[in-house]
Tab-separated table of C-alpha atoms in Angstrom:
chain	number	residue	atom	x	y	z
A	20	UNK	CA	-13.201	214.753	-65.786
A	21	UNK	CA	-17.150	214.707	-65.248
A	22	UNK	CA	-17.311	212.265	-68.725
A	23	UNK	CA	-14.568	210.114	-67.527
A	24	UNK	CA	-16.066	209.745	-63.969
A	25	UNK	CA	-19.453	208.979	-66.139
A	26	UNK	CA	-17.773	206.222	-68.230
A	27	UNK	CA	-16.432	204.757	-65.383
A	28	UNK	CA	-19.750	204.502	-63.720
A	29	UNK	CA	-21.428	203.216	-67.516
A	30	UNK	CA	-23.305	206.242	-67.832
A	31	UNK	CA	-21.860	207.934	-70.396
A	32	UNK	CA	-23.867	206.816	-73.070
A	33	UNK	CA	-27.047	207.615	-71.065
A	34	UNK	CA	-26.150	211.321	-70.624
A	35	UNK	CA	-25.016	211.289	-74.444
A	36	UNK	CA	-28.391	210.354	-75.647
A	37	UNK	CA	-30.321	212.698	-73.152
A	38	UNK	CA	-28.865	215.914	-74.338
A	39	UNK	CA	-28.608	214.563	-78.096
A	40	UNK	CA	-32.667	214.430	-77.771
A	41	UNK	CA	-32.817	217.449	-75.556
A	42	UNK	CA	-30.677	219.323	-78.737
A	43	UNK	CA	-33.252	218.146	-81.350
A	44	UNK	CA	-35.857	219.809	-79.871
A	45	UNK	CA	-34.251	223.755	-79.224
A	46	UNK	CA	-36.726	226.337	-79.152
A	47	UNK	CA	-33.421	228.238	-80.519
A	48	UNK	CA	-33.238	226.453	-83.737
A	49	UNK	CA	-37.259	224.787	-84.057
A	50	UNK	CA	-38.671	228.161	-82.611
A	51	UNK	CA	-41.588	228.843	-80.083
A	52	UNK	CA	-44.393	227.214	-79.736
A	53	UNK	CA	-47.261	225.433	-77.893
A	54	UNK	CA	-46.608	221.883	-79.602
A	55	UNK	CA	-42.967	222.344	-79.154
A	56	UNK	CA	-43.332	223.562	-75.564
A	57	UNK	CA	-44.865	220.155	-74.659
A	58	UNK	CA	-42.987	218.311	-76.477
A	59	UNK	CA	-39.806	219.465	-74.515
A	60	UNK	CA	-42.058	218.951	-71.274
A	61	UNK	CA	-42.908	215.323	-71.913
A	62	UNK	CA	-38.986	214.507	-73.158
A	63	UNK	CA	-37.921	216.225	-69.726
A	64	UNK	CA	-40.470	214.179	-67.613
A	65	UNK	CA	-39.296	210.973	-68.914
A	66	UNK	CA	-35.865	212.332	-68.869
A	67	UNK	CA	-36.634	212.624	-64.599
A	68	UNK	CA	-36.254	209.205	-63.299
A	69	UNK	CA	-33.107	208.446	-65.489
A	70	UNK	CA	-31.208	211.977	-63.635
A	71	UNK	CA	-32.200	210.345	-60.600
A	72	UNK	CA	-30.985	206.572	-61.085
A	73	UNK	CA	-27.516	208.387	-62.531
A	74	UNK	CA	-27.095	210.799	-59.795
A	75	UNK	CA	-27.984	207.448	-56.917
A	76	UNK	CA	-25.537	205.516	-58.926
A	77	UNK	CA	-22.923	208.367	-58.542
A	78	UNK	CA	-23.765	208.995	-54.977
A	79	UNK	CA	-23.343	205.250	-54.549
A	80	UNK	CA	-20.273	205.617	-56.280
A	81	UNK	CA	-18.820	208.414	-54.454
A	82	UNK	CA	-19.769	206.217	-50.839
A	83	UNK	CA	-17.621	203.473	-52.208
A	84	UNK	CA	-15.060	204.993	-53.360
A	85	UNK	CA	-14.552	206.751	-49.980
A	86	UNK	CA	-14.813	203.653	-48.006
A	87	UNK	CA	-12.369	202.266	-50.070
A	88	UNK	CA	-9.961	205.560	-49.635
A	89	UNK	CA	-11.030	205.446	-45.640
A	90	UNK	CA	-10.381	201.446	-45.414
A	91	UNK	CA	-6.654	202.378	-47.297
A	92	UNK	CA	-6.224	205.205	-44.965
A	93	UNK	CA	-6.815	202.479	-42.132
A	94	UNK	CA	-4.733	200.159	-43.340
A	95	UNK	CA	-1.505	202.404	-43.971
A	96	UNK	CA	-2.447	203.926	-40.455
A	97	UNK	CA	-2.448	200.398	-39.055
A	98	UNK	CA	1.005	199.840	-40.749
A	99	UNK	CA	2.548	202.838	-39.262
A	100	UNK	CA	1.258	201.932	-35.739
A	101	UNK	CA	2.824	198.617	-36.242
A	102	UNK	CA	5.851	200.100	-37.552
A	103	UNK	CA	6.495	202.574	-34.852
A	104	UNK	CA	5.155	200.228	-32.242
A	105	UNK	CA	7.596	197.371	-33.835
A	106	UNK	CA	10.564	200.100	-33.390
A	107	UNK	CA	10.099	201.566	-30.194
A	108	UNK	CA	9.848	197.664	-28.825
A	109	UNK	CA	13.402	196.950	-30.590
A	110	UNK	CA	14.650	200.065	-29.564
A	111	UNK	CA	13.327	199.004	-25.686
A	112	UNK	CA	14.743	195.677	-26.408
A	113	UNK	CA	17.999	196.969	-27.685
A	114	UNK	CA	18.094	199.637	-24.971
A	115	UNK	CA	17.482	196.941	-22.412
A	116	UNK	CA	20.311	194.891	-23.725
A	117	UNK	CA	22.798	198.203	-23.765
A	118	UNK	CA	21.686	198.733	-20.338
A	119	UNK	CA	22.118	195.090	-18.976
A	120	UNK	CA	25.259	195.008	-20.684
A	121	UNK	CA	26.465	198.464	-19.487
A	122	UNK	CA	25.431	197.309	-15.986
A	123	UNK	CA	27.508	194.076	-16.377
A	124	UNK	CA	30.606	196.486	-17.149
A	125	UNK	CA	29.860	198.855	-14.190
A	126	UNK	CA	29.078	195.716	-11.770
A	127	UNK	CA	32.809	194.654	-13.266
A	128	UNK	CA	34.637	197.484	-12.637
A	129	UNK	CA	33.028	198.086	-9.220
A	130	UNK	CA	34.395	194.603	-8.165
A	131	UNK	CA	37.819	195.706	-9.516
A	132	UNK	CA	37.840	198.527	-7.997
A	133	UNK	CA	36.810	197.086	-4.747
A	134	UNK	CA	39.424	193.952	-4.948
A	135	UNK	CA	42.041	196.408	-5.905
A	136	UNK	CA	41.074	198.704	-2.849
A	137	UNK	CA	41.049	195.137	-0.893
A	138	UNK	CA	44.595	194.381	-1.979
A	139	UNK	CA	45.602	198.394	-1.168
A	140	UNK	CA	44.448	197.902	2.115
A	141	UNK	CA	46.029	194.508	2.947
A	142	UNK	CA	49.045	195.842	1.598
A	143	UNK	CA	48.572	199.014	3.648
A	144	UNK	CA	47.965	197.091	7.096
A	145	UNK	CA	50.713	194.932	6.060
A	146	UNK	CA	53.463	197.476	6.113
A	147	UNK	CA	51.494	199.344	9.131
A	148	UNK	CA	51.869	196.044	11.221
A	149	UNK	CA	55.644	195.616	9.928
A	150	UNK	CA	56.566	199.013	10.632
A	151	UNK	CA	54.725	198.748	13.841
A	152	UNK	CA	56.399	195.580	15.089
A	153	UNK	CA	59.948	197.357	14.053
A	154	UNK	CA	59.032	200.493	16.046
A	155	UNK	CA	57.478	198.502	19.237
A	156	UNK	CA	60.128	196.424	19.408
A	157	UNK	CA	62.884	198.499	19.068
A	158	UNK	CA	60.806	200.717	21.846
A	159	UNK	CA	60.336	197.899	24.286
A	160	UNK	CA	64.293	196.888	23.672
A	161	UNK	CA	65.543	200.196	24.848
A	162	UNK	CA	63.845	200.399	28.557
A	163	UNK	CA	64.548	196.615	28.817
A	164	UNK	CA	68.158	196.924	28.051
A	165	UNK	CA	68.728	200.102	30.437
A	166	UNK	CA	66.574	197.962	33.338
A	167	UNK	CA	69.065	194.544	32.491
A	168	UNK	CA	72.457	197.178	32.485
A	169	UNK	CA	71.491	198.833	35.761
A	170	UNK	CA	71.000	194.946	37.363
A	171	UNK	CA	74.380	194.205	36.079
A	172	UNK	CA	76.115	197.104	37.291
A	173	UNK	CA	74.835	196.133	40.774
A	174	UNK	CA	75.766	192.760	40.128
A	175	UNK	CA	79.410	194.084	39.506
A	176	UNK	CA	79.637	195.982	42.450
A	177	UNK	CA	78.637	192.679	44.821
A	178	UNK	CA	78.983	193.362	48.683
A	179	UNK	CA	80.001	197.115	47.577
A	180	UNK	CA	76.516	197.961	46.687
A	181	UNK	CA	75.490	200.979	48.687
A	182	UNK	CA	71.870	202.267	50.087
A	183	UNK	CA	72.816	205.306	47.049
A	184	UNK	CA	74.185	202.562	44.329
A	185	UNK	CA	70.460	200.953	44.670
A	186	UNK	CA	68.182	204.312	45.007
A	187	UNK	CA	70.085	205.520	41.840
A	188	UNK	CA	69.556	202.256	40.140
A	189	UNK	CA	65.580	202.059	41.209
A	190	UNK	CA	65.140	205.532	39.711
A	191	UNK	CA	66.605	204.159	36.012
A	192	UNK	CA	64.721	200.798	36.549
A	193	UNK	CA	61.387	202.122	37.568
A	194	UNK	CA	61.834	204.952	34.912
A	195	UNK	CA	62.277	202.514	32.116
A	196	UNK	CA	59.143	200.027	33.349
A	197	UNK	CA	57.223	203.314	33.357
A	198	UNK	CA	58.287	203.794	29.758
A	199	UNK	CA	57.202	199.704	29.024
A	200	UNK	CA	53.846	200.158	30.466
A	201	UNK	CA	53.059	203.463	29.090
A	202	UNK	CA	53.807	201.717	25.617
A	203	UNK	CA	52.289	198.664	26.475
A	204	UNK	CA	49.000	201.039	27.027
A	205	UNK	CA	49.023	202.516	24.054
A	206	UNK	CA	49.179	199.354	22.450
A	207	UNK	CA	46.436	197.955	23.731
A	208	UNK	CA	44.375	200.793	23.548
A	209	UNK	CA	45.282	201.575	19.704
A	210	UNK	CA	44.323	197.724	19.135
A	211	UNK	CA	41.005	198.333	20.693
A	212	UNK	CA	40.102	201.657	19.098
A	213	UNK	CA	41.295	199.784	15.727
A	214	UNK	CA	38.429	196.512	16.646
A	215	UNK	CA	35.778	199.065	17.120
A	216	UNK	CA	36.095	197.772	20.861
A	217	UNK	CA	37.050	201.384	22.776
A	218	UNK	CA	34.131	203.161	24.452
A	219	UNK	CA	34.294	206.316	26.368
A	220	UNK	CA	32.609	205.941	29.966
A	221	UNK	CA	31.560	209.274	30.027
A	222	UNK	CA	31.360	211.327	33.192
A	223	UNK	CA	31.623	214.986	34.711
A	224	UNK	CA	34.743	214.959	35.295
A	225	UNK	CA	36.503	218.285	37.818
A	226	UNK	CA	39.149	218.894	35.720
A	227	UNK	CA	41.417	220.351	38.290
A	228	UNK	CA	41.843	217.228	39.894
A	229	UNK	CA	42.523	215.497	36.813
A	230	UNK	CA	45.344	217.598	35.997
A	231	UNK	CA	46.839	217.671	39.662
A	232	UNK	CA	46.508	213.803	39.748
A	233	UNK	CA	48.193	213.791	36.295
A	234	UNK	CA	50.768	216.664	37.475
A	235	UNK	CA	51.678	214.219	40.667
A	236	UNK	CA	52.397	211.158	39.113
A	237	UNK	CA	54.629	213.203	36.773
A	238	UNK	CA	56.368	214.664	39.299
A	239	UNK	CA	56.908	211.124	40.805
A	240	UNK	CA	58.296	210.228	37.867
A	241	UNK	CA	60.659	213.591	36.673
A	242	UNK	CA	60.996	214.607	40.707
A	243	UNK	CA	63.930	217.549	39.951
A	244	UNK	CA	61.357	219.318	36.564
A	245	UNK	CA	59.904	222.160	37.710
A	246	UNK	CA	55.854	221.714	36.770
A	247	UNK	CA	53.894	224.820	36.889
A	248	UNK	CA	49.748	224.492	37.290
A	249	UNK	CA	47.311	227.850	36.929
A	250	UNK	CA	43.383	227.335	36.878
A	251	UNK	CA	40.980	230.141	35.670
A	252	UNK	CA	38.080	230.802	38.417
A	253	UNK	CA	35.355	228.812	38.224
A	254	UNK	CA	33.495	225.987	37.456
A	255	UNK	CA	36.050	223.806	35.590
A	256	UNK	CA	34.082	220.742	34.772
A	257	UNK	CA	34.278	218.363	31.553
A	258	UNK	CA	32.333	216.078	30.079
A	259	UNK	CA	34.635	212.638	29.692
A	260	UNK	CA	36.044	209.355	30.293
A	261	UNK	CA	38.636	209.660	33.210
A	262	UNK	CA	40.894	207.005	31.927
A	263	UNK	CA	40.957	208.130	28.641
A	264	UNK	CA	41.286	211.800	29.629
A	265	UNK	CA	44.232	210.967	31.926
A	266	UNK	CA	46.012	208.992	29.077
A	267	UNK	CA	46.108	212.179	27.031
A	268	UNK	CA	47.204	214.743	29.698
A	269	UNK	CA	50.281	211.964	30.723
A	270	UNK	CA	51.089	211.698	26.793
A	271	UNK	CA	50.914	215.695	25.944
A	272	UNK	CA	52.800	216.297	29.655
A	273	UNK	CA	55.667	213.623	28.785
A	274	UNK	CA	56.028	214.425	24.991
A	275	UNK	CA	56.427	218.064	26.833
A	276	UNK	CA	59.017	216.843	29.204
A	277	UNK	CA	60.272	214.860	26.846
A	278	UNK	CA	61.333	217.968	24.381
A	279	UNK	CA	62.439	220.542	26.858
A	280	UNK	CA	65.469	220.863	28.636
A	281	UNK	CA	65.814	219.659	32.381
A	282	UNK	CA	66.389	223.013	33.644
A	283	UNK	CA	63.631	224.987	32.280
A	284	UNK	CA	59.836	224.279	33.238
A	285	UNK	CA	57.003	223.167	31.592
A	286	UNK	CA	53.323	224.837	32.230
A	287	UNK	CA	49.590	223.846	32.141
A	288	UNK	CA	47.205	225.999	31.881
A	289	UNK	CA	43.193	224.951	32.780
A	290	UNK	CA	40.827	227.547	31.466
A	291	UNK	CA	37.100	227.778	29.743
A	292	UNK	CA	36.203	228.570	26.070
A	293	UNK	CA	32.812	229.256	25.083
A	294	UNK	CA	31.733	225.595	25.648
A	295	UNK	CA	34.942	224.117	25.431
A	296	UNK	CA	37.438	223.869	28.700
A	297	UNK	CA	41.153	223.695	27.388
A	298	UNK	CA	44.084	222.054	28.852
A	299	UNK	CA	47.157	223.567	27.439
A	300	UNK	CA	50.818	222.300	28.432
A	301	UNK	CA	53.503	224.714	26.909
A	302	UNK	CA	57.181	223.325	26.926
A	303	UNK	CA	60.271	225.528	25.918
A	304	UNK	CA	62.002	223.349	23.578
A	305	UNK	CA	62.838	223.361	20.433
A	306	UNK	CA	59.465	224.062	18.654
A	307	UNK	CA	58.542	221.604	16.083
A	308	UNK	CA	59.833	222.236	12.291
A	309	UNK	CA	57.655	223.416	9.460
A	310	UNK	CA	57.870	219.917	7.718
A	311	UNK	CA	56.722	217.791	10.287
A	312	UNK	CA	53.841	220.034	11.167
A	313	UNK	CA	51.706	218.092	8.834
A	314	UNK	CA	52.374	215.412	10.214
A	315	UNK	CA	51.949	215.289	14.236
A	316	UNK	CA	49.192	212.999	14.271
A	317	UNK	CA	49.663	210.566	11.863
A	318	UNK	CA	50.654	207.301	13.066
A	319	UNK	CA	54.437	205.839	13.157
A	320	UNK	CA	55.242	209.569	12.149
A	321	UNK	CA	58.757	210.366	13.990
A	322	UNK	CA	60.325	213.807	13.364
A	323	UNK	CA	63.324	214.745	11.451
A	324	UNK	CA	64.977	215.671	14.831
A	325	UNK	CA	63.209	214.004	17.263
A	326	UNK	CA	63.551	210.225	16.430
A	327	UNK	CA	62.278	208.668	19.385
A	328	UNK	CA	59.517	207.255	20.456
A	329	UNK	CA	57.391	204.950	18.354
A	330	UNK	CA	55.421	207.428	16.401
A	331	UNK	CA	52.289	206.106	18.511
A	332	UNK	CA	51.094	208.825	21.351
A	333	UNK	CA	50.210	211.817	19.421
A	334	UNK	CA	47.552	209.542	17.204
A	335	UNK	CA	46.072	207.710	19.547
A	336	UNK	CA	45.726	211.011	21.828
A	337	UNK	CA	44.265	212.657	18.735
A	338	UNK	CA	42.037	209.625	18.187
A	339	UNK	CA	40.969	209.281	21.704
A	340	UNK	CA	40.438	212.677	21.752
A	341	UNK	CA	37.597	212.834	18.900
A	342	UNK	CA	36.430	209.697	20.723
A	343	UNK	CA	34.927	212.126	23.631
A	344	UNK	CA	33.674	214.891	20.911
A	345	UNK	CA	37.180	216.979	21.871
A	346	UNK	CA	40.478	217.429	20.037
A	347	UNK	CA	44.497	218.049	20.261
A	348	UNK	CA	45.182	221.851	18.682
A	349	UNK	CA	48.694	223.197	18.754
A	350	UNK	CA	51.292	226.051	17.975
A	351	UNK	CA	54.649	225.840	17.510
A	352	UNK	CA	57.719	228.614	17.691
A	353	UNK	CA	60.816	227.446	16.445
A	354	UNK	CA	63.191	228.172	18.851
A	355	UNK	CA	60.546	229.370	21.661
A	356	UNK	CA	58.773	225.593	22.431
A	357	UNK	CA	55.115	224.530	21.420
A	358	UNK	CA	51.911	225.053	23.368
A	359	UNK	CA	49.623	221.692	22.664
A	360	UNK	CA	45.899	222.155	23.715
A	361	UNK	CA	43.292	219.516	24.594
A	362	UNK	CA	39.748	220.262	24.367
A	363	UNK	CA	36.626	219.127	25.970
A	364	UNK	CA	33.247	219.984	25.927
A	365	UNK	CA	32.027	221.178	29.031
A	366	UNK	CA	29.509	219.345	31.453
């Protein structure tokens, strides 16, 4: 390998002729001796400067040949920087265009999803306001019907029309407006709740009064039902809106009325719960059966056996209820009657 690398370098020949005259004078073969000892000396002294040109060309040599190795090294490193940096840019670019595309797809089914929840809900609040017009109107033809067949059986009765005749015929007549403006209420109050238009005026509110005032015009209204009021001592004060509060004590007292027979009486109770107060009115009806349970509150619900009504007052009770940070509770006994509970928080 050393002659090769000499060759290479053109000093081969050099180092040839150097030890071929270095070999013609060996003490081993010529012997020892003063002559031959200088001899050798002056051969190796003009041998000096020659071992020193090779071994500068070699160094010289070895310095290019390592720049040359270094500058490769460089170059290949450069190519593999460009290389990697050329593939992580297409795989950015590539990535970027997955991305944008994936995007375009998820932007895409998004706007499916939200015109097909769009359509769901026109198509919801187009059977709610169907079924809602059947139910209303159907509601407001019954009370309307009984007030137009009372005036008629006056009318029939002409000059024989007695003081009795026209008290009994009040009592259906103002019975069955009652009825039209309690529905007419609701209406109007589920159509502002719905708008986002409803506020609770909120106030302290002495809850005793409320219920008597409630109890009173019910009484006006069912004068021969037996209605039965007990208070728990003490303060008995709510925060809430006195309208709105008075609209769910009528609906929970007449649903009550409503689903209990004439003879037996209905009961509210006013008492305090940690930082609730409770107004609980317990009929003795029927009870209310295990399938509609579920379903009290929803709206336009009517019962299997109960049927009237327009499936309106327990909702917007409920509703109006969460409105002033309460709600309607209730248990049932088949058999026994229900107990329905409004809650407040306390002031």
């Amino acid at each position: 390998p050393q002659a090769r690398y000499l060759d290479e370098i053109g000093h081969l020949q050099t180092v040839n002729d150097m030890a071929t005259a270095l070999l013609e004078l060996d003490p081993q073969v010529l012997g020892h001796g003063k002559q031959q000892h200088q001899a050798l000396f002056s051969l190796t002294e003009g041998l000096h400067p020659q071992i020193n040109r090779i071994a500068n060309d070699v160094m010289i040599e070895d310095w290019s040949r390592a720049a040359a190795r270094l500058d490769a090294y460089r170059s290949t490193q450069r190519l593999v920087i460009l290389a990697v940096t050329a593939a992580f840019l297409a795989a950015l670019a590539i990535s970027g265009l997955l991305l944008r595309k994936q995007r375009q797809l998820h932007l895409a089914d998004v706007q499916n999803l939200r015109a097909t929840k769009l359509l769901e809900q026109e198509r919801d609040v187009a059977l709610m306001y169907r079924d809602f017009a059947a139910i209303v109107s159907h509601q407001l033809r019954t009370p309307l019907s009984l007030i137009d067949s009372a005036l008629h059986r006056l009318e029939r009765k002409g000059d024989a029309v007695t003081a009795d005749d026209v008290i009994e015929r009040r009592a259906v007549v103002s019975d069955a407006i009652g009825r039209l403006i309690r529905l007419s209420d609701t209406v109007l109050l589920l159509a502002r709740l719905d708008n986002e238009q409803l506020q609770a005026d909120f106030a302290v509110l002495d809850m005793k009064q409320v219920l008597h005032s409630a109890v009173a015009e019910a009484q006006n209204r069912h004068p021969n039902r037996e209605l039965r009021i007990s208070c728990a001592d003490g303060s008995l004060t709510a925060k809430g809106d006195l309208h709105l509060v008075g609209h769910i004590i009528d609906n929970l007292l007449s649903n009550a009325l409503k689903f209990s027979d004439a003879d037996l009486p209905v009961e509210l109770r006013l008492f305090r719960q940690g930082n609730a107060l409770a107004c609980a009115i317990t009929d003795q009806g029927d009870g209310i059966d295990a399938f509609d349970q579920p379903h009290l509150f929803d709206r336009y619900f009517r019962g299997k056996t109960h049927r009237e009504g327009a499936g309106l007052g327990l909702a917007l009770a409920q509703a109006l209820a969460h409105l002033q940070g309460g709600h309607i509770s209730f248990e049932t006994w088949p058999g026994k009657g229900s107990v329905f509970t409004f809650w407040l928080p306390v002031a």
